[in-house]
Amino acid sequence: MKRIAVFTSGGDAPGMNACVRAVVRTAVYHGIEVYGIMRGFSGMIKGEFVRLDSASVANTIQKGGTILKSARSQKFLTKEGRQQAFDQLVNNGIEGLVAIGGNGTFTGASLFEQEFGIPTVGAPGTIDNDLYGTDYTIGYDTAVNTALEAIDKIRDTADSHDRCFFVEVMGRDSGYIAMPCAIGGGAEIVMIPETQMSTEAVIESLKSSWRRSKTSFIVVVAEGEEEGNAHTVAQRVKEAIPELDTRVTIIGHIQRGGAPSAADRLLASQIGIAAVEGLLNGMRNVMAGIVDRKLVYTPFTDTINKKKLINQSFMRMVEILSV
């Protein structure tokens, strides 16, 4: 293999640049030409290829976002679009791909490989930490710490005014951000998609604490919670407990930005190296990840279809520590 390309796709995550850097420098180390594909699958279709070398990725390990940009591509969902992408790769002599992204990215990459045979190794880049086949995803640690910093500040004002704050964090299908934020932020309650915490249970818990003369509360809500978003839950609670002074804070996309933590830089570097060396060793249609501190390669089919379970004992931790 003489020439590969790397791209980032889906939502950006802190540490993506560190991963791109590792991919580029590993390719250079092994004497392989490496190109960056701008704007993910969309740029692949349009032929937006940029030759990269060690200097191209200098001073990027500490930067948030992605220097390769990211974009959604409806056209890649069509056979015609994927054919155009394949033609662009062939015209540019690309023999293998490193795809940095999440579930949607790997779904597209898997289908693309099946149809056209371009070997692809994935790097898990998503703040949600919801990918099967790795203990942690690139960007997750930074996102948790960003949200936790905000919750610490919200706790100060909640305590000062005897208020109940409903804090919504990211996690469309996963409570992996919400759970550590709840434990680390001293929240009284956490609501995540993986559990059956009803609004009625939240109301009863808050009433019980209120009767014990507790006057300020933090309720962490994952955006994908089945009971509704933070505004919906807060409104129902206010109707049931009128005397409770409620507020809602949605932390939002701030969780995606900022300089990656030390843990994310290390993880991104490990996985970037593993992705390139996986390609060189004949790997294809797999994601590189770290499980129990060991490098593993998980087939895209497992990464896409298997559910990564959250530790249910964490719910008990929140209950015990909120007394």
CSV table of C-alpha atoms in Angstrom, one decimal:
chain,number,residue,atom,x,y,z
A,1,MET,CA,0.0,0.0,0.0
A,2,LYS,CA,1.6,3.3,-1.2
A,3,ARG,CA,-1.1,5.9,-0.7
A,4,ILE,CA,-3.9,6.3,1.8
A,5,ALA,CA,-6.4,9.0,2.8
A,6,VAL,CA,-7.9,10.1,6.1
A,7,PHE,CA,-11.2,12.0,6.7
A,8,THR,CA,-13.4,13.1,9.6
A,9,SER,CA,-17.2,12.7,9.4
A,10,GLY,CA,-20.3,13.3,11.5
A,11,GLY,CA,-20.2,15.5,14.6
A,12,ASP,CA,-16.8,17.0,15.5
A,13,ALA,CA,-15.1,15.8,18.7
A,14,PRO,CA,-12.1,17.1,20.6
A,15,GLY,CA,-9.1,15.0,19.7
A,16,MET,CA,-10.0,14.5,16.0
A,17,ASN,CA,-7.0,16.6,15.0
A,18,ALA,CA,-4.7,14.6,17.3
A,19,CYS,CA,-5.9,11.5,15.5
A,20,VAL,CA,-5.4,13.0,12.1
A,21,ARG,CA,-1.9,14.0,13.2
A,22,ALA,CA,-1.1,10.5,14.3
A,23,VAL,CA,-2.5,9.0,11.0
A,24,VAL,CA,-0.3,11.4,8.9
A,25,ARG,CA,2.9,10.9,10.9
A,26,THR,CA,2.4,7.2,11.1
A,27,ALA,CA,2.0,7.0,7.3
A,28,VAL,CA,5.1,9.2,6.8
A,29,TYR,CA,7.0,6.9,9.3
A,30,HIS,CA,6.2,3.9,7.1
A,31,GLY,CA,7.0,5.7,3.9
A,32,ILE,CA,3.4,6.0,2.7
A,33,GLU,CA,1.8,9.0,1.0
A,34,VAL,CA,-1.2,10.4,2.8
A,35,TYR,CA,-4.0,12.7,1.7
A,36,GLY,CA,-6.7,14.4,3.7
A,37,ILE,CA,-10.2,14.4,2.4
A,38,MET,CA,-12.0,17.7,3.2
A,39,ARG,CA,-15.6,17.5,4.5
A,40,GLY,CA,-15.9,13.8,4.9
A,41,PHE,CA,-17.9,11.8,2.3
A,42,SER,CA,-19.1,15.0,0.7
A,43,GLY,CA,-15.5,16.0,-0.1
A,44,MET,CA,-14.8,12.5,-1.2
A,45,ILE,CA,-17.5,12.8,-3.9
A,46,LYS,CA,-16.2,16.2,-5.0
A,47,GLY,CA,-12.5,15.2,-5.0
A,48,GLU,CA,-11.5,17.6,-2.3
A,49,PHE,CA,-8.1,15.9,-1.6
A,50,VAL,CA,-5.1,17.6,0.1
A,51,ARG,CA,-1.6,16.1,0.3
A,52,LEU,CA,-0.5,16.0,3.9
A,53,ASP,CA,2.9,15.6,5.5
A,54,SER,CA,4.4,16.0,9.0
A,55,ALA,CA,4.5,19.8,8.7
A,56,SER,CA,0.8,19.9,7.7
A,57,VAL,CA,-0.2,18.6,11.1
A,58,ALA,CA,2.3,20.5,13.2
A,59,ASN,CA,0.7,22.4,16.1
A,60,THR,CA,-2.6,20.7,15.8
A,61,ILE,CA,-2.6,18.1,18.6
A,62,GLN,CA,-4.0,20.7,21.1
A,63,LYS,CA,-6.7,22.1,18.8
A,64,GLY,CA,-10.4,21.3,19.0
A,65,GLY,CA,-12.7,20.7,16.0
A,66,THR,CA,-11.2,19.2,12.8
A,67,ILE,CA,-8.8,20.7,10.4
A,68,LEU,CA,-10.3,18.4,7.7
A,69,LYS,CA,-13.8,19.8,8.4
A,70,SER,CA,-16.9,17.7,8.5
A,71,ALA,CA,-20.2,17.6,6.6
A,72,ARG,CA,-23.3,15.6,6.1
A,73,SER,CA,-23.7,14.0,2.7
A,74,GLN,CA,-27.1,13.0,1.4
A,75,LYS,CA,-25.5,12.2,-1.9
A,76,PHE,CA,-23.3,9.5,-0.4
A,77,LEU,CA,-26.5,7.6,0.6
A,78,THR,CA,-27.1,7.0,-3.0
A,79,LYS,CA,-25.3,4.4,-5.2
A,80,GLU,CA,-24.5,7.1,-7.7
A,81,GLY,CA,-22.8,9.2,-5.0
A,82,ARG,CA,-20.8,6.3,-3.8
A,83,GLN,CA,-19.7,5.5,-7.3
A,84,GLN,CA,-18.5,9.1,-7.8
A,85,ALA,CA,-16.6,8.8,-4.5
A,86,PHE,CA,-14.9,5.6,-5.6
A,87,ASP,CA,-14.0,7.1,-9.0
A,88,GLN,CA,-12.3,10.1,-7.2
A,89,LEU,CA,-10.3,7.7,-5.0
A,90,VAL,CA,-9.2,5.7,-8.0
A,91,ASN,CA,-8.2,8.8,-9.9
A,92,ASN,CA,-6.1,10.0,-6.9
A,93,GLY,CA,-4.5,6.5,-6.4
A,94,ILE,CA,-6.0,6.1,-2.9
A,95,GLU,CA,-5.6,2.4,-1.8
A,96,GLY,CA,-6.9,2.6,1.8
A,97,LEU,CA,-9.0,4.9,4.1
A,98,VAL,CA,-8.9,5.9,7.7
A,99,ALA,CA,-12.4,7.1,8.7
A,100,ILE,CA,-12.6,9.1,11.9
A,101,GLY,CA,-16.2,9.3,13.2
A,102,GLY,CA,-19.1,7.5,14.8
A,103,ASN,CA,-21.9,5.1,14.0
A,104,GLY,CA,-23.1,6.9,10.8
A,105,THR,CA,-19.6,7.2,9.5
A,106,PHE,CA,-18.8,3.5,9.9
A,107,THR,CA,-22.2,2.5,8.4
A,108,GLY,CA,-21.3,4.5,5.3
A,109,ALA,CA,-17.7,3.2,5.2
A,110,SER,CA,-18.9,-0.4,5.6
A,111,LEU,CA,-21.3,-0.2,2.7
A,112,PHE,CA,-18.7,1.6,0.6
A,113,GLU,CA,-16.1,-1.2,1.3
A,114,GLN,CA,-18.6,-3.9,0.5
A,115,GLU,CA,-19.5,-2.3,-2.8
A,116,PHE,CA,-16.1,-1.2,-4.0
A,117,GLY,CA,-13.5,-3.0,-1.9
A,118,ILE,CA,-11.6,0.0,-0.7
A,119,PRO,CA,-10.0,-1.2,2.7
A,120,THR,CA,-11.1,1.1,5.6
A,121,VAL,CA,-10.1,1.2,9.2
A,122,GLY,CA,-12.2,3.3,11.5
A,123,ALA,CA,-11.2,5.5,14.5
A,124,PRO,CA,-13.9,6.1,17.0
A,125,GLY,CA,-14.4,9.9,17.1
A,126,THR,CA,-17.6,10.9,19.0
A,127,ILE,CA,-18.2,12.6,22.3
A,128,ASP,CA,-21.1,10.2,23.0
A,129,ASN,CA,-18.9,7.1,23.9
A,130,ASP,CA,-21.6,4.9,22.5
A,131,LEU,CA,-19.5,2.7,20.1
A,132,TYR,CA,-19.2,-1.0,20.8
A,133,GLY,CA,-15.6,-2.1,20.6
A,134,THR,CA,-13.8,0.5,22.6
A,135,ASP,CA,-13.9,1.5,26.3
A,136,TYR,CA,-13.6,5.2,25.3
A,137,THR,CA,-14.1,7.2,22.2
A,138,ILE,CA,-12.1,10.2,21.1
A,139,GLY,CA,-13.6,13.4,22.5
A,140,TYR,CA,-15.6,11.8,25.3
A,141,ASP,CA,-13.3,12.7,28.2
A,142,THR,CA,-13.1,16.3,27.1
A,143,ALA,CA,-16.9,16.6,26.7
A,144,VAL,CA,-17.5,15.2,30.1
A,145,ASN,CA,-15.1,17.6,31.7
A,146,THR,CA,-16.5,20.5,29.8
A,147,ALA,CA,-20.0,19.6,31.0
A,148,LEU,CA,-18.9,19.0,34.5
A,149,GLU,CA,-17.2,22.4,34.7
A,150,ALA,CA,-20.5,24.0,33.8
A,151,ILE,CA,-22.4,21.9,36.3
A,152,ASP,CA,-20.0,23.0,39.1
A,153,LYS,CA,-20.8,26.6,38.3
A,154,ILE,CA,-24.6,25.9,38.1
A,155,ARG,CA,-24.3,24.2,41.5
A,156,ASP,CA,-23.1,27.5,43.0
A,157,THR,CA,-26.0,29.5,41.8
A,158,ALA,CA,-28.5,26.7,42.7
A,159,ASP,CA,-27.3,26.7,46.2
A,160,SER,CA,-27.3,30.5,46.5
A,161,HIS,CA,-30.9,30.8,45.4
A,162,ASP,CA,-32.4,27.4,46.7
A,163,ARG,CA,-33.2,26.4,43.2
A,164,CYS,CA,-33.6,23.1,41.3
A,165,PHE,CA,-31.7,23.1,38.0
A,166,PHE,CA,-32.4,20.7,35.2
A,167,VAL,CA,-29.2,20.4,33.3
A,168,GLU,CA,-29.3,18.9,29.8
A,169,VAL,CA,-26.2,17.3,28.4
A,170,MET,CA,-25.6,15.7,25.0
A,171,GLY,CA,-26.3,12.0,24.4
A,172,ARG,CA,-29.0,11.3,21.9
A,173,ASP,CA,-29.0,7.6,22.5
A,174,SER,CA,-26.6,7.3,25.4
A,175,GLY,CA,-26.2,8.4,29.0
A,176,TYR,CA,-22.4,8.1,28.9
A,177,ILE,CA,-21.9,11.8,29.3
A,178,ALA,CA,-24.8,12.3,31.7
A,179,MET,CA,-23.8,9.6,34.2
A,180,PRO,CA,-20.2,10.7,35.1
A,181,CYS,CA,-21.5,14.3,35.2
A,182,ALA,CA,-24.2,13.4,37.7
A,183,ILE,CA,-21.7,11.5,39.9
A,184,GLY,CA,-18.9,14.0,39.6
A,185,GLY,CA,-21.2,17.0,39.9
A,186,GLY,CA,-23.0,15.8,42.9
A,187,ALA,CA,-26.4,15.6,41.2
A,188,GLU,CA,-29.4,14.4,43.1
A,189,ILE,CA,-30.9,12.7,40.0
A,190,VAL,CA,-29.8,11.6,36.6
A,191,MET,CA,-32.1,10.7,33.6
A,192,ILE,CA,-30.6,8.7,30.8
A,193,PRO,CA,-32.1,6.7,27.8
A,194,GLU,CA,-30.8,3.4,29.2
A,195,THR,CA,-32.9,3.4,32.4
A,196,GLN,CA,-36.6,3.7,33.2
A,197,MET,CA,-36.5,6.8,35.4
A,198,SER,CA,-40.0,8.3,35.1
A,199,THR,CA,-40.9,11.9,35.7
A,200,GLU,CA,-43.1,10.6,38.5
A,201,ALA,CA,-40.1,9.0,40.2
A,202,VAL,CA,-38.2,12.3,39.8
A,203,ILE,CA,-41.1,14.2,41.4
A,204,GLU,CA,-41.3,11.7,44.4
A,205,SER,CA,-37.5,11.9,44.9
A,206,LEU,CA,-37.5,15.7,44.9
A,207,LYS,CA,-40.5,15.8,47.3
A,208,SER,CA,-38.7,13.4,49.7
A,209,SER,CA,-35.6,15.5,49.7
A,210,TRP,CA,-37.7,18.7,50.1
A,211,ARG,CA,-39.3,17.2,53.2
A,212,ARG,CA,-35.8,16.6,54.6
A,213,SER,CA,-35.2,20.4,54.2
A,214,LYS,CA,-33.0,20.0,51.2
A,215,THR,CA,-33.5,23.2,49.1
A,216,SER,CA,-31.2,23.1,46.1
A,217,PHE,CA,-31.0,20.3,43.5
A,218,ILE,CA,-29.2,19.3,40.3
A,219,VAL,CA,-31.0,17.0,37.9
A,220,VAL,CA,-28.9,15.9,34.9
A,221,VAL,CA,-30.9,14.9,31.8
A,222,ALA,CA,-29.4,13.3,28.7
A,223,GLU,CA,-30.9,14.9,25.6
A,224,GLY,CA,-32.2,11.5,24.4
A,225,GLU,CA,-34.1,10.7,27.6
A,226,GLU,CA,-37.4,9.0,26.8
A,227,GLU,CA,-39.4,11.2,29.2
A,228,GLY,CA,-38.5,14.3,27.2
A,229,ASN,CA,-35.9,17.0,27.2
A,230,ALA,CA,-35.0,19.1,30.3
A,231,HIS,CA,-37.6,21.7,29.5
A,232,THR,CA,-40.4,19.1,29.4
A,233,VAL,CA,-39.3,17.4,32.6
A,234,ALA,CA,-38.8,20.7,34.4
A,235,GLN,CA,-42.3,21.8,33.5
A,236,ARG,CA,-43.9,18.6,34.8
A,237,VAL,CA,-42.0,18.9,38.0
A,238,LYS,CA,-43.0,22.5,38.5
A,239,GLU,CA,-46.7,21.6,38.0
A,240,ALA,CA,-46.4,18.9,40.7
A,241,ILE,CA,-44.2,20.9,43.1
A,242,PRO,CA,-45.2,24.6,42.6
A,243,GLU,CA,-43.1,25.8,45.5
A,244,LEU,CA,-39.9,24.5,43.9
A,245,ASP,CA,-38.0,27.2,42.0
A,246,THR,CA,-36.9,25.5,38.8
A,247,ARG,CA,-34.5,26.5,36.1
A,248,VAL,CA,-33.3,24.8,32.9
A,249,THR,CA,-29.8,25.0,31.5
A,250,ILE,CA,-28.9,23.3,28.2
A,251,ILE,CA,-25.1,23.0,27.9
A,252,GLY,CA,-25.3,22.2,24.2
A,253,HIS,CA,-22.6,22.3,21.6
A,254,ILE,CA,-20.0,23.8,23.9
A,255,GLN,CA,-19.4,20.1,24.8
A,256,ARG,CA,-18.0,19.5,21.3
A,257,GLY,CA,-15.4,22.3,21.3
A,258,GLY,CA,-12.3,23.2,23.1
A,259,ALA,CA,-8.8,21.8,23.4
A,260,PRO,CA,-8.8,18.0,24.0
A,261,SER,CA,-7.8,16.7,27.4
A,262,ALA,CA,-4.6,14.8,27.9
A,263,ALA,CA,-6.6,11.5,27.9
A,264,ASP,CA,-8.2,12.3,24.6
A,265,ARG,CA,-4.8,13.3,23.0
A,266,LEU,CA,-3.3,10.0,24.1
A,267,LEU,CA,-6.2,7.9,23.0
A,268,ALA,CA,-6.4,9.7,19.6
A,269,SER,CA,-2.7,9.2,19.1
A,270,GLN,CA,-2.9,5.5,20.0
A,271,ILE,CA,-5.8,4.9,17.7
A,272,GLY,CA,-4.4,6.9,14.8
A,273,ILE,CA,-1.3,4.8,14.8
A,274,ALA,CA,-3.3,1.6,15.1
A,275,ALA,CA,-5.6,2.6,12.2
A,276,VAL,CA,-2.7,3.1,9.7
A,277,GLU,CA,-0.8,0.0,10.9
A,278,GLY,CA,-4.1,-2.0,10.7
A,279,LEU,CA,-4.4,-1.0,7.0
A,280,LEU,CA,-0.8,-2.1,6.4
A,281,ASN,CA,-1.5,-5.4,8.1
A,282,GLY,CA,-4.4,-6.2,5.8
A,283,MET,CA,-7.2,-5.0,8.2
A,284,ARG,CA,-10.4,-3.8,6.5
A,285,ASN,CA,-14.0,-2.9,7.6
A,286,VAL,CA,-12.9,-2.7,11.2
A,287,MET,CA,-12.7,-0.1,14.0
A,288,ALA,CA,-9.5,0.3,16.1
A,289,GLY,CA,-10.3,0.7,19.8
A,290,ILE,CA,-8.9,0.2,23.3
A,291,VAL,CA,-10.6,-2.4,25.5
A,292,ASP,CA,-9.1,-3.2,28.9
A,293,ARG,CA,-6.1,-1.1,27.9
A,294,LYS,CA,-5.4,-3.4,25.0
A,295,LEU,CA,-5.7,-2.5,21.3
A,296,VAL,CA,-8.5,-4.4,19.5
A,297,TYR,CA,-10.0,-4.3,16.0
A,298,THR,CA,-13.8,-4.7,15.9
A,299,PRO,CA,-15.7,-5.4,12.7
A,300,PHE,CA,-17.9,-2.5,11.6
A,301,THR,CA,-20.9,-4.8,11.7
A,302,ASP,CA,-20.4,-5.3,15.5
A,303,THR,CA,-19.6,-1.6,16.1
A,304,ILE,CA,-22.8,-0.6,14.3
A,305,ASN,CA,-25.2,-3.2,15.5
A,306,LYS,CA,-24.1,-4.2,19.0
A,307,LYS,CA,-25.2,-2.1,22.0
A,308,LYS,CA,-22.6,-0.7,24.4
A,309,LEU,CA,-24.1,-1.1,27.8
A,310,ILE,CA,-23.7,1.4,30.6
A,311,ASN,CA,-22.7,0.3,34.1
A,312,GLN,CA,-26.1,0.1,35.9
A,313,SER,CA,-24.3,0.3,39.3
A,314,PHE,CA,-23.7,4.0,38.6
A,315,MET,CA,-27.4,4.6,39.1
A,316,ARG,CA,-27.1,3.2,42.6
A,317,MET,CA,-24.1,5.4,43.2
A,318,VAL,CA,-26.1,8.5,42.3
A,319,GLU,CA,-28.9,7.4,44.7
A,320,ILE,CA,-26.5,6.7,47.6
A,321,LEU,CA,-24.4,9.9,47.2
A,322,SER,CA,-27.4,12.2,46.8
A,323,VAL,CA,-28.7,11.5,50.3
